[in-house]
Coordinates of C-alpha atoms in Angstrom, one line a residue:
M1 CA 0.0 0.0 0.0
K2 CA 1.2 3.5 -0.8
S3 CA 2.3 5.6 2.2
H4 CA 0.0 8.4 3.4
M5 CA 2.5 11.0 2.2
S6 CA 2.7 9.4 -1.3
K7 CA -1.1 9.7 -1.5
I8 CA -0.9 13.3 -0.4
L9 CA 1.7 14.2 -3.1
T10 CA -0.5 12.5 -5.7
L11 CA -3.5 14.5 -4.6
M12 CA -1.5 17.7 -4.6
L13 CA -0.5 17.3 -8.2
A14 CA -4.1 16.7 -9.1
V15 CA -5.3 19.7 -7.3
F16 CA -2.7 22.1 -8.7
L17 CA -3.7 21.1 -12.2
V18 CA -7.0 22.8 -11.5
I19 CA -5.3 26.2 -11.6
P20 CA -3.2 27.4 -14.5
A21 CA 0.4 28.2 -13.9
F22 CA 1.3 31.8 -13.0
A23 CA 3.9 34.2 -14.2
S24 CA 6.6 34.4 -11.5
A25 CA 5.9 38.1 -10.9
A26 CA 2.3 37.6 -10.0
P27 CA 1.1 37.1 -6.4
T28 CA 0.8 33.4 -5.7
T29 CA 0.0 31.1 -2.8
K30 CA 2.7 28.7 -4.0
G31 CA 6.5 28.6 -3.4
S32 CA 8.8 26.6 -1.2
A33 CA 8.3 28.8 1.9
A34 CA 4.5 28.8 1.6
D35 CA 4.5 25.0 1.0
L36 CA 6.6 24.5 4.2
R37 CA 4.2 26.6 6.2
S38 CA 1.2 24.7 4.9
A39 CA 2.8 21.3 5.4
L40 CA 3.8 22.0 9.0
G41 CA 0.4 23.6 9.8
N42 CA -1.4 20.6 8.3
L43 CA 0.5 18.0 10.3
L44 CA 0.6 19.9 13.6
G45 CA -3.1 20.7 13.4
E46 CA -3.8 17.1 12.6
H47 CA -1.8 16.0 15.7
A48 CA -4.0 18.1 18.0
I49 CA -7.3 16.7 16.5
L50 CA -6.0 13.1 16.5
A51 CA -4.7 13.3 20.1
I52 CA -7.9 14.6 21.5
N53 CA -9.9 11.9 19.6
T54 CA -7.5 9.2 20.7
M55 CA -7.7 10.2 24.3
Q56 CA -11.5 10.0 24.2
K57 CA -11.3 6.6 22.5
G58 CA -8.9 5.3 25.2
Y59 CA -11.0 6.5 28.1
D60 CA -14.1 5.0 26.6
A61 CA -12.3 1.7 25.8
K62 CA -13.6 1.9 22.2
G63 CA -12.7 -0.8 19.7
D64 CA -10.9 1.6 17.4
F65 CA -8.6 3.0 20.1
T66 CA -5.5 1.1 18.7
D67 CA -6.2 2.3 15.1
A68 CA -6.8 5.9 16.3
A69 CA -3.4 5.7 18.2
N70 CA -1.8 4.3 15.1
A71 CA -3.1 7.3 13.1
L72 CA -1.4 9.6 15.7
N73 CA 1.8 7.6 15.3
M74 CA 1.7 7.9 11.5
N75 CA 1.2 11.7 11.9
T76 CA 4.4 11.7 14.1
A77 CA 6.2 9.7 11.4
D78 CA 5.2 12.3 8.8
L79 CA 6.2 15.2 11.0
S80 CA 9.6 13.5 11.6
K81 CA 10.1 13.2 7.8
A82 CA 9.4 16.9 7.5
I83 CA 12.0 17.7 10.1
A84 CA 14.5 15.3 8.5
S85 CA 14.0 17.0 5.1
V86 CA 15.3 20.2 6.7
Y87 CA 17.8 19.1 9.3
G88 CA 18.8 15.6 8.3
D89 CA 17.8 12.0 9.2
E90 CA 19.5 12.0 12.6
A91 CA 17.5 15.1 13.6
G92 CA 14.4 13.5 12.3
K93 CA 15.0 10.4 14.5
S94 CA 15.7 12.6 17.6
F95 CA 12.5 14.6 16.9
N96 CA 10.5 11.4 16.6
T97 CA 11.8 10.1 19.9
I98 CA 11.0 13.3 21.8
W99 CA 7.7 14.0 20.1
S100 CA 6.5 10.4 20.6
S101 CA 7.3 10.6 24.3
H102 CA 4.6 13.3 24.9
I103 CA 2.0 11.2 23.1
G104 CA 2.9 8.3 25.5
Y105 CA 2.5 10.6 28.5
F106 CA -0.9 11.6 27.3
V107 CA -1.8 7.9 27.1
D108 CA -0.4 7.5 30.6
Y109 CA -2.7 10.3 31.8
V110 CA -5.7 8.7 30.2
K111 CA -4.9 5.3 31.8
A112 CA -4.4 6.9 35.2
T113 CA -7.7 8.8 34.9
S114 CA -9.5 5.5 34.1
A115 CA -7.8 3.8 37.1
K116 CA -8.5 6.9 39.3
D117 CA -4.8 6.9 40.2
N118 CA -4.0 10.5 41.1
A119 CA -0.3 9.7 41.7
A120 CA 0.0 8.3 38.2
K121 CA -1.8 11.3 36.7
Q122 CA 0.6 13.6 38.4
K123 CA 3.5 11.6 37.2
A124 CA 2.2 12.0 33.6
V125 CA 1.8 15.7 34.1
D126 CA 5.4 15.9 35.5
N127 CA 6.7 14.0 32.5
L128 CA 4.8 16.3 30.1
E129 CA 6.5 19.2 31.9
K130 CA 9.9 17.7 31.3
Y131 CA 9.0 16.9 27.7
R132 CA 8.2 20.5 26.7
F133 CA 11.6 21.7 27.8
A134 CA 13.3 18.9 25.9
Q135 CA 11.3 19.6 22.8
A136 CA 11.9 23.4 23.0
K137 CA 15.6 22.7 23.4
F138 CA 15.6 20.5 20.3
F139 CA 14.2 23.2 18.1
A140 CA 16.2 26.1 19.6
T141 CA 19.4 24.1 19.2
A142 CA 18.6 23.3 15.6
N143 CA 17.6 26.9 14.8
P144 CA 19.0 30.0 16.4
N145 CA 16.0 32.0 15.2
L146 CA 13.7 30.2 17.5
S147 CA 13.4 31.2 21.2
E148 CA 13.7 28.2 23.6
K149 CA 11.5 30.0 26.2
D150 CA 8.8 30.9 23.7
L151 CA 8.7 27.4 22.4
A152 CA 8.5 26.0 25.9
D153 CA 5.6 28.4 26.7
G154 CA 3.8 27.4 23.4
L155 CA 4.2 23.7 24.2
K156 CA 2.8 24.4 27.7
M157 CA -0.3 25.8 26.1
H158 CA -0.6 22.8 23.8
I159 CA -0.3 20.4 26.8
N160 CA -2.8 22.4 28.9
E161 CA -5.3 22.5 26.0
L162 CA -5.2 18.7 25.4
L163 CA -5.5 18.0 29.1
K164 CA -8.3 20.4 29.5
A165 CA -10.2 18.9 26.6
F166 CA -9.8 15.5 28.1
D167 CA -10.6 16.4 31.6
S168 CA -13.7 18.2 30.4
Y169 CA -14.7 15.1 28.4
V170 CA -14.4 13.0 31.6
A171 CA -16.5 15.6 33.4
K172 CA -19.1 15.5 30.6
D173 CA -18.6 19.2 30.0
Y174 CA -18.8 18.7 26.2
S175 CA -19.2 22.3 25.2
T176 CA -15.8 23.0 26.7
V177 CA -14.3 19.9 25.1
Y178 CA -15.0 21.0 21.6
K179 CA -14.4 24.7 22.2
T180 CA -10.9 23.7 23.5
E181 CA -10.3 21.3 20.6
R182 CA -10.9 24.1 18.1
E183 CA -8.4 26.3 20.0
A184 CA -5.9 23.5 20.3
Y185 CA -6.1 22.9 16.6
A186 CA -5.7 26.6 15.6
H187 CA -2.9 26.9 18.1
M188 CA -0.9 24.2 16.5
L189 CA -1.2 25.8 13.0
M190 CA 0.2 28.9 14.7
T191 CA 3.0 26.8 16.0
G192 CA 3.6 25.7 12.5
D193 CA 3.8 29.3 11.3
A194 CA 6.4 30.1 13.9
L195 CA 8.5 27.0 13.0
A196 CA 8.2 27.7 9.3
G197 CA 9.2 31.3 9.8
G198 CA 12.3 30.4 11.7
I199 CA 13.3 27.8 9.1
V200 CA 12.8 30.1 6.2
K201 CA 14.9 32.7 7.9
Q202 CA 17.6 30.1 8.6
F203 CA 17.7 28.8 5.0
P204 CA 16.7 31.7 2.8
A205 CA 18.2 30.1 -0.3
K206 CA 16.2 26.9 0.1
F207 CA 12.9 28.4 1.1
T208 CA 12.0 31.5 -1.0
G209 CA 9.2 33.9 -0.3
D210 CA 8.1 36.0 2.7
I211 CA 5.5 33.9 4.5
M212 CA 5.4 36.3 7.4
N213 CA 4.2 39.1 5.3
N214 CA 2.3 37.4 2.5
P215 CA -1.5 37.8 2.2
A216 CA -1.7 35.1 -0.4
S217 CA 0.0 32.6 2.0
D218 CA -2.3 33.7 4.8
L219 CA -5.4 33.0 2.6
R220 CA -4.1 29.6 1.7
Q221 CA -3.5 28.8 5.4
T222 CA -6.8 30.1 6.5
L223 CA -8.8 28.1 3.9
G224 CA -6.7 25.0 4.5
Q225 CA -7.2 25.2 8.3
L226 CA -11.0 25.6 8.0
L227 CA -11.5 23.0 5.3
G228 CA -9.2 20.5 7.0
E229 CA -11.1 21.0 10.3
H230 CA -14.4 20.4 8.5
A231 CA -13.2 17.0 7.2
S232 CA -12.0 15.7 10.6
A233 CA -15.0 17.1 12.5
A234 CA -17.4 15.5 10.0
V235 CA -15.7 12.1 10.3
F236 CA -15.8 12.1 14.1
A237 CA -19.3 13.6 14.4
M238 CA -20.7 10.9 12.2
Q239 CA -19.1 8.3 14.5
K240 CA -20.6 10.0 17.5
G241 CA -24.0 10.0 15.8
I242 CA -24.0 6.2 15.0
D243 CA -22.8 5.5 18.5
G244 CA -25.5 7.6 20.1
A245 CA -22.8 9.3 22.0
P246 CA -23.9 11.9 24.6
D247 CA -21.6 14.5 23.1
F248 CA -22.9 14.2 19.5
D249 CA -24.7 17.6 19.6
Q250 CA -21.5 19.4 20.7
A251 CA -19.4 17.5 18.2
A252 CA -21.9 18.4 15.5
A253 CA -21.8 22.0 16.7
V254 CA -18.2 22.2 15.7
L255 CA -19.3 21.7 12.0
T256 CA -21.7 24.6 12.4
M257 CA -19.1 26.9 13.8
N258 CA -16.6 25.9 11.2
T259 CA -19.2 26.5 8.5
N260 CA -19.8 30.0 9.8
D261 CA -16.0 30.7 9.8
L262 CA -15.8 29.5 6.2
S263 CA -18.7 31.6 5.2
N264 CA -17.1 34.7 6.7
A265 CA -13.9 33.9 4.8
I266 CA -15.9 33.7 1.6
A267 CA -17.8 36.9 2.4
S268 CA -14.6 38.7 3.0
V269 CA -13.7 38.1 -0.6
Y270 CA -17.0 38.0 -2.5
G271 CA -19.4 40.0 -0.2
Q272 CA -22.0 39.2 2.4
D273 CA -24.6 37.9 0.0
A274 CA -22.1 35.4 -1.4
G275 CA -21.2 34.4 2.2
K276 CA -24.8 33.6 2.9
S277 CA -25.3 31.7 -0.3
F278 CA -22.2 29.6 0.5
N279 CA -23.4 29.0 4.0
T280 CA -26.7 27.6 2.7
I281 CA -25.2 25.3 0.1
W282 CA -22.3 24.1 2.4
S283 CA -24.6 23.5 5.3
S284 CA -26.9 21.3 3.2
H285 CA -24.2 18.7 2.6
I286 CA -23.6 18.5 6.3
G287 CA -27.3 17.8 6.7
Y288 CA -27.2 15.1 4.1
F289 CA -24.4 13.3 6.0
V290 CA -26.5 13.4 9.1
D291 CA -29.4 11.9 7.1
Y292 CA -27.0 9.1 6.0
V293 CA -26.1 8.4 9.6
K294 CA -29.7 8.3 10.7
A295 CA -30.7 6.1 7.8
T296 CA -27.8 3.7 8.6
A297 CA -28.9 3.5 12.3
A298 CA -32.5 2.8 11.2
K299 CA -31.3 0.3 8.5
D300 CA -33.3 2.2 6.0
N301 CA -31.6 1.7 2.7
T302 CA -34.1 3.9 0.8
A303 CA -33.3 6.8 3.1
K304 CA -29.5 6.1 2.7
Q305 CA -29.8 6.3 -1.1
K306 CA -31.8 9.5 -0.8
A307 CA -29.0 11.0 1.2
V308 CA -26.4 9.9 -1.4
D309 CA -28.6 11.4 -4.2
N310 CA -28.8 14.7 -2.3
L311 CA -25.0 14.7 -1.8
E312 CA -24.7 14.2 -5.6
K313 CA -26.9 17.2 -6.3
Y314 CA -25.0 19.2 -3.6
R315 CA -21.6 18.8 -5.2
F316 CA -22.7 20.2 -8.5
A317 CA -24.4 23.2 -6.8
Q318 CA -21.3 23.9 -4.7
A319 CA -19.0 23.6 -7.8
K320 CA -21.3 26.0 -9.7
F321 CA -21.1 28.5 -6.8
F322 CA -17.3 28.7 -6.9
A323 CA -17.0 28.6 -10.7
T324 CA -19.6 31.3 -11.1
A325 CA -17.8 33.5 -8.5
N326 CA -14.3 32.8 -10.0
P327 CA -13.6 32.2 -13.7
N328 CA -10.2 30.7 -12.8
L329 CA -11.9 27.7 -11.2
S330 CA -13.1 24.7 -13.3
E331 CA -16.6 23.7 -12.4
K332 CA -15.9 20.1 -13.6
D333 CA -12.7 19.8 -11.6
L334 CA -14.4 21.3 -8.5
A335 CA -17.3 18.8 -8.8
E336 CA -14.8 15.9 -9.1
G337 CA -12.9 17.1 -6.0
L338 CA -16.2 17.3 -4.0
K339 CA -17.1 13.8 -5.2
M340 CA -13.8 12.6 -3.7
H341 CA -14.6 14.5 -0.4
I342 CA -18.0 12.9 -0.2
N343 CA -16.8 9.4 -1.0
E344 CA -14.0 9.7 1.6
L345 CA -16.4 10.6 4.4
L346 CA -19.0 8.1 3.4
K347 CA -16.5 5.3 3.1
A348 CA -14.8 6.3 6.4
F349 CA -18.3 6.1 8.1
D350 CA -19.3 2.8 6.4
S351 CA -15.9 1.3 7.5
Y352 CA -16.5 2.5 11.1
V353 CA -19.9 0.8 11.1
A354 CA -18.3 -2.4 9.7
K355 CA -15.6 -2.1 12.4
D356 CA -12.8 -1.9 9.7
Y357 CA -11.0 0.7 11.8
K358 CA -7.7 0.6 9.9
T359 CA -9.6 1.8 6.8
V360 CA -11.4 4.4 8.9
Y361 CA -8.3 6.2 10.0
S362 CA -6.5 5.9 6.7
L363 CA -9.5 7.6 5.0
E364 CA -9.8 10.2 7.8
R365 CA -6.2 11.3 7.2
E366 CA -6.7 11.3 3.4
A367 CA -9.9 13.3 3.7
Y368 CA -8.2 15.8 6.0
A369 CA -5.2 16.2 3.7
H370 CA -7.5 16.4 0.6
M371 CA -9.3 19.4 2.0
F372 CA -6.1 21.3 2.6
M373 CA -5.4 20.8 -1.1
T374 CA -8.9 22.0 -1.9
G375 CA -8.0 25.1 0.0
D376 CA -4.8 25.4 -2.0
A377 CA -6.8 25.4 -5.3
L378 CA -9.5 27.9 -4.1
S379 CA -6.9 30.3 -2.6
E380 CA -4.8 30.3 -5.7
G381 CA -7.8 30.9 -7.9
I382 CA -8.8 33.8 -5.6
V383 CA -5.3 35.3 -5.7
K384 CA -5.3 35.1 -9.5
Q385 CA -8.7 36.8 -9.6
F386 CA -7.7 39.7 -7.2
P387 CA -3.9 40.0 -7.6
A388 CA -3.9 43.6 -6.3
K389 CA -5.3 42.4 -2.9
F390 CA -2.6 39.9 -2.4
E391 CA 0.6 41.8 -3.0
P392 CA 3.0 41.4 -0.1
T393 CA 2.4 44.4 2.2
T394 CA 3.4 45.7 5.6
T395 CA -0.2 46.8 6.3
T396 CA -3.0 44.6 7.5
P397 CA -4.3 42.3 4.7
T398 CA -7.8 42.9 3.4
V399 CA -8.5 39.2 3.4
P400 CA -8.9 36.8 6.4
T401 CA -5.6 35.8 8.1
T402 CA -4.9 32.8 10.3
P403 CA -6.4 33.5 13.8
Q404 CA -3.9 34.2 16.5
M405 CA -3.9 33.1 20.1
S406 CA -4.0 36.1 22.5
T407 CA -2.7 35.3 26.0
V408 CA -3.1 37.4 29.2
M409 CA -1.3 36.2 32.3
M410 CA -1.5 37.4 35.9
Q411 CA -0.9 36.1 39.4
L412 CA -2.6 36.5 42.7
G413 CA -0.9 39.1 44.8
S414 CA 1.2 40.4 41.9
K415 CA 0.5 43.7 40.2
T416 CA 2.1 42.6 36.9
I417 CA -0.1 41.7 34.0
T418 CA 1.4 40.3 30.8
V419 CA -0.5 40.7 27.5
N420 CA 0.9 38.6 24.6
G421 CA 4.4 38.7 26.3
N422 CA 4.3 42.4 27.1
K423 CA 4.3 43.4 30.8
M424 CA 2.6 46.3 32.5
M425 CA 1.9 47.2 36.0
M426 CA -1.5 47.4 37.8
D427 CA -2.0 49.4 41.0
V428 CA -4.2 46.6 42.5
A429 CA -3.3 42.9 42.3
P430 CA -5.8 40.2 41.6
M431 CA -7.4 38.8 44.8
I432 CA -9.7 36.1 46.0
K433 CA -12.8 37.2 48.0
N434 CA -15.6 34.8 49.0
G435 CA -14.2 32.1 46.8
S436 CA -14.1 34.2 43.6
T437 CA -11.1 35.8 41.9
F438 CA -11.4 39.5 41.4
I439 CA -9.4 41.9 39.2
P440 CA -9.8 45.7 38.5
V441 CA -12.2 45.9 35.6
R442 CA -10.0 48.5 33.7
Y443 CA -7.0 46.2 33.6
L444 CA -9.0 43.2 32.7
A445 CA -10.8 45.0 29.9
E446 CA -7.5 46.4 28.5
G447 CA -5.9 43.0 28.7
I448 CA -8.7 41.3 26.7
G449 CA -9.0 44.0 24.2
A450 CA -12.2 45.6 25.4
E451 CA -13.2 49.2 26.1
V452 CA -14.4 50.5 29.5
K453 CA -16.6 53.5 30.3
Y454 CA -17.8 54.6 33.8
D455 CA -21.0 56.5 34.4
N456 CA -20.5 58.2 37.8
A457 CA -24.2 59.4 38.0
T458 CA -25.5 55.9 37.9
K459 CA -22.4 54.1 39.2
T460 CA -22.5 51.9 36.1
T461 CA -19.4 50.3 34.6
W462 CA -19.7 49.5 30.9
I463 CA -17.5 47.0 29.0
M464 CA -17.6 47.0 25.2
A465 CA -16.1 44.0 23.5
G466 CA -16.9 43.7 19.8
D467 CA -20.7 43.5 19.5
D468 CA -21.1 42.8 23.2
K469 CA -22.0 45.4 25.8
L470 CA -21.8 44.6 29.5
A471 CA -23.1 46.7 32.4
F472 CA -22.1 46.3 36.1
W473 CA -23.3 48.1 39.2
I474 CA -21.3 48.6 42.4
G475 CA -22.7 46.5 45.2
K476 CA -24.8 44.3 43.0
D477 CA -24.4 40.6 41.9
T478 CA -26.4 41.1 38.7
M479 CA -25.3 42.6 35.4
Q480 CA -26.6 43.1 31.9
L481 CA -25.3 41.5 28.7
N482 CA -26.7 43.3 25.6
G483 CA -29.7 44.4 27.7
M484 CA -30.4 40.9 29.2
N485 CA -30.0 40.5 33.0
K486 CA -27.6 37.9 34.3
K487 CA -26.6 36.7 37.8
V488 CA -22.9 37.3 38.4
G489 CA -22.6 35.0 41.4
A490 CA -20.4 37.5 43.2
T491 CA -20.9 41.2 44.2
V492 CA -19.0 43.9 42.3
F493 CA -17.2 46.2 44.7
I494 CA -14.6 49.0 44.9
K495 CA -11.1 48.8 46.4
N496 CA -8.6 51.6 46.4
G497 CA -10.7 53.4 43.8
R498 CA -10.9 50.5 41.4
T499 CA -14.0 48.6 40.4
E500 CA -13.4 44.9 41.1
V501 CA -15.2 42.3 39.0
P502 CA -15.2 38.5 39.1
L503 CA -12.5 37.3 36.6
R504 CA -13.9 34.0 35.4
F505 CA -17.5 35.2 34.9
I506 CA -16.6 38.1 32.6
T507 CA -13.9 36.4 30.6
E508 CA -15.9 33.2 29.9
L509 CA -18.9 35.3 29.1
L510 CA -16.7 37.0 26.4
G511 CA -15.3 33.6 25.1
W512 CA -12.0 33.5 26.9
N513 CA -10.6 30.4 28.5
V514 CA -9.4 30.7 32.1
A515 CA -6.7 28.3 33.3
W516 CA -5.0 28.1 36.7
G517 CA -1.4 27.0 37.0
Q518 CA -0.3 24.2 39.2
D519 CA 0.9 26.7 41.8
K520 CA -2.8 27.7 42.1
T521 CA -1.8 31.4 41.9
T522 CA -1.0 31.9 38.2
I523 CA -4.0 32.7 35.9
T524 CA -3.8 32.4 32.1
L525 CA -6.5 33.8 29.8
T526 CA -6.4 32.6 26.1
K527 CA -8.6 33.3 23.1
M528 CA -8.3 32.9 19.4
M529 CA -8.5 36.4 17.8
A530 CA -7.7 38.2 14.6
P531 CA -4.2 39.5 14.5
A532 CA -5.4 43.1 14.3
S533 CA -7.5 42.6 17.5
A534 CA -7.1 45.1 20.4
A535 CA -6.0 42.1 22.5
S536 CA -2.7 42.3 20.7
T537 CA -2.1 45.7 22.4
T538 CA 1.6 46.0 23.3
M539 CA 3.1 47.4 26.5
S540 CA 4.2 50.5 24.6
D541 CA 0.6 51.0 23.4
M542 CA -0.6 50.8 27.0
S543 CA 2.1 52.7 28.7
G544 CA 0.9 56.0 27.3
M545 CA -2.4 55.8 29.1
S546 CA -2.7 58.2 32.0
M547 CA -3.7 57.1 35.5
D548 CA -6.9 59.1 35.1
H549 CA -7.8 57.1 32.1
M550 CA -7.1 53.9 34.0
S551 CA -9.4 54.7 36.9
H552 CA -12.2 52.4 37.8

């Protein structure tokens, strides 16, 4: 049987034939640097998804656990080959040994959780802590452009995300599971960006092109990320559906969120009406897959065939949508590519039902890789259609870019707050009162990229974050979110002239993850945000604020 990477290369050649070759001077998504970025993002993102899925399978003692774990190992082998292609075979072997170790520690954590062995769980966590420093040292030693500290911090986030997703699964907090999974996936593509950027800088003659300042590469990465996520989310949601799993609704909700993100990406290029049309067409095929699962569960062959017929109609409608929007895209080739996508997902599902798990995971990996290639074709066609929009630029691109992880760190008793690595001082430290953690609202808002206003007449504190508007009142444990009353669970109060608000309530209300360090004093807030977000505010941006502005 051909290797997975051989199949990927074959598919890549097929996809690139969809788009005519470009003159070298024209903006393009292609090039050795952009290809490296895409390949690393593809594999690292896949690692996160497979790891979370495998940990669930292990905890549930599912029959496909071994094959899920094997898929994770094959991903490791592919990553090791990618490293070897840059740094040599010995480096590839060293990477494989170190990277494989952390997968083993995650398995240890799952086993310890199942056995309710807290000592073994802690040992797994301790080993993961040692791993991240070893992995960071490996990359920093190989490449002087990569910061060992930053790499170790990034790996800490990766470890925390996977453990949080698993612990939430055990606790049956399924909304948190899949929210965290999406963040872990996106974070690993960002890790790929950082590694690729360092490698390109290290070997400029080998990897040509500026991937750090290239809107065309950004578009390719964004579409690949979202389309790849769709494929994996569809495969695993269909499994949850046929199993009658309690987290099916939350697993399926990932597909809806992913569809909305894809629709927004389309709308950013072709307008809001096109985005809505895409959403309608794309959503329909997800519904037909659900129909297929339900028909299979009911052993209704007529309904199964109807779902297949509807998927057949869908692929032509979707191909027509793209070909109508973009004359550089072949309707016939698009329809054929969508046929491959549909067949991969149906065969992966049928194989799961038949308990042919080796085939399931081989197809899942192919479906995931194929959708990255679909993103390659679409993005190259868009760049050819709008070349002026995709010239390398130092300004913010007018097209969607890969989401970035914003991180805010603070510590109980410390007046230092760190926003995306930039430190600033508060005049009141975070504190615990009546079991809740409080922080001055002004610093919290500035840290998470929100705006604060205070109405002295009504003693009302307003927080504006995107389309959300929150109102708090001193001495009350109720607030308003966009005009709707909500219970805070703790009373807002003033200390040293600062309005103190409960940290977890507000941040989670606005979509931020809150994680406590093992020392039980360090607090880390994370959220995926657009690079231009106010949450990327630097220390120099903030240091110019007067103390009067920072009041309340």
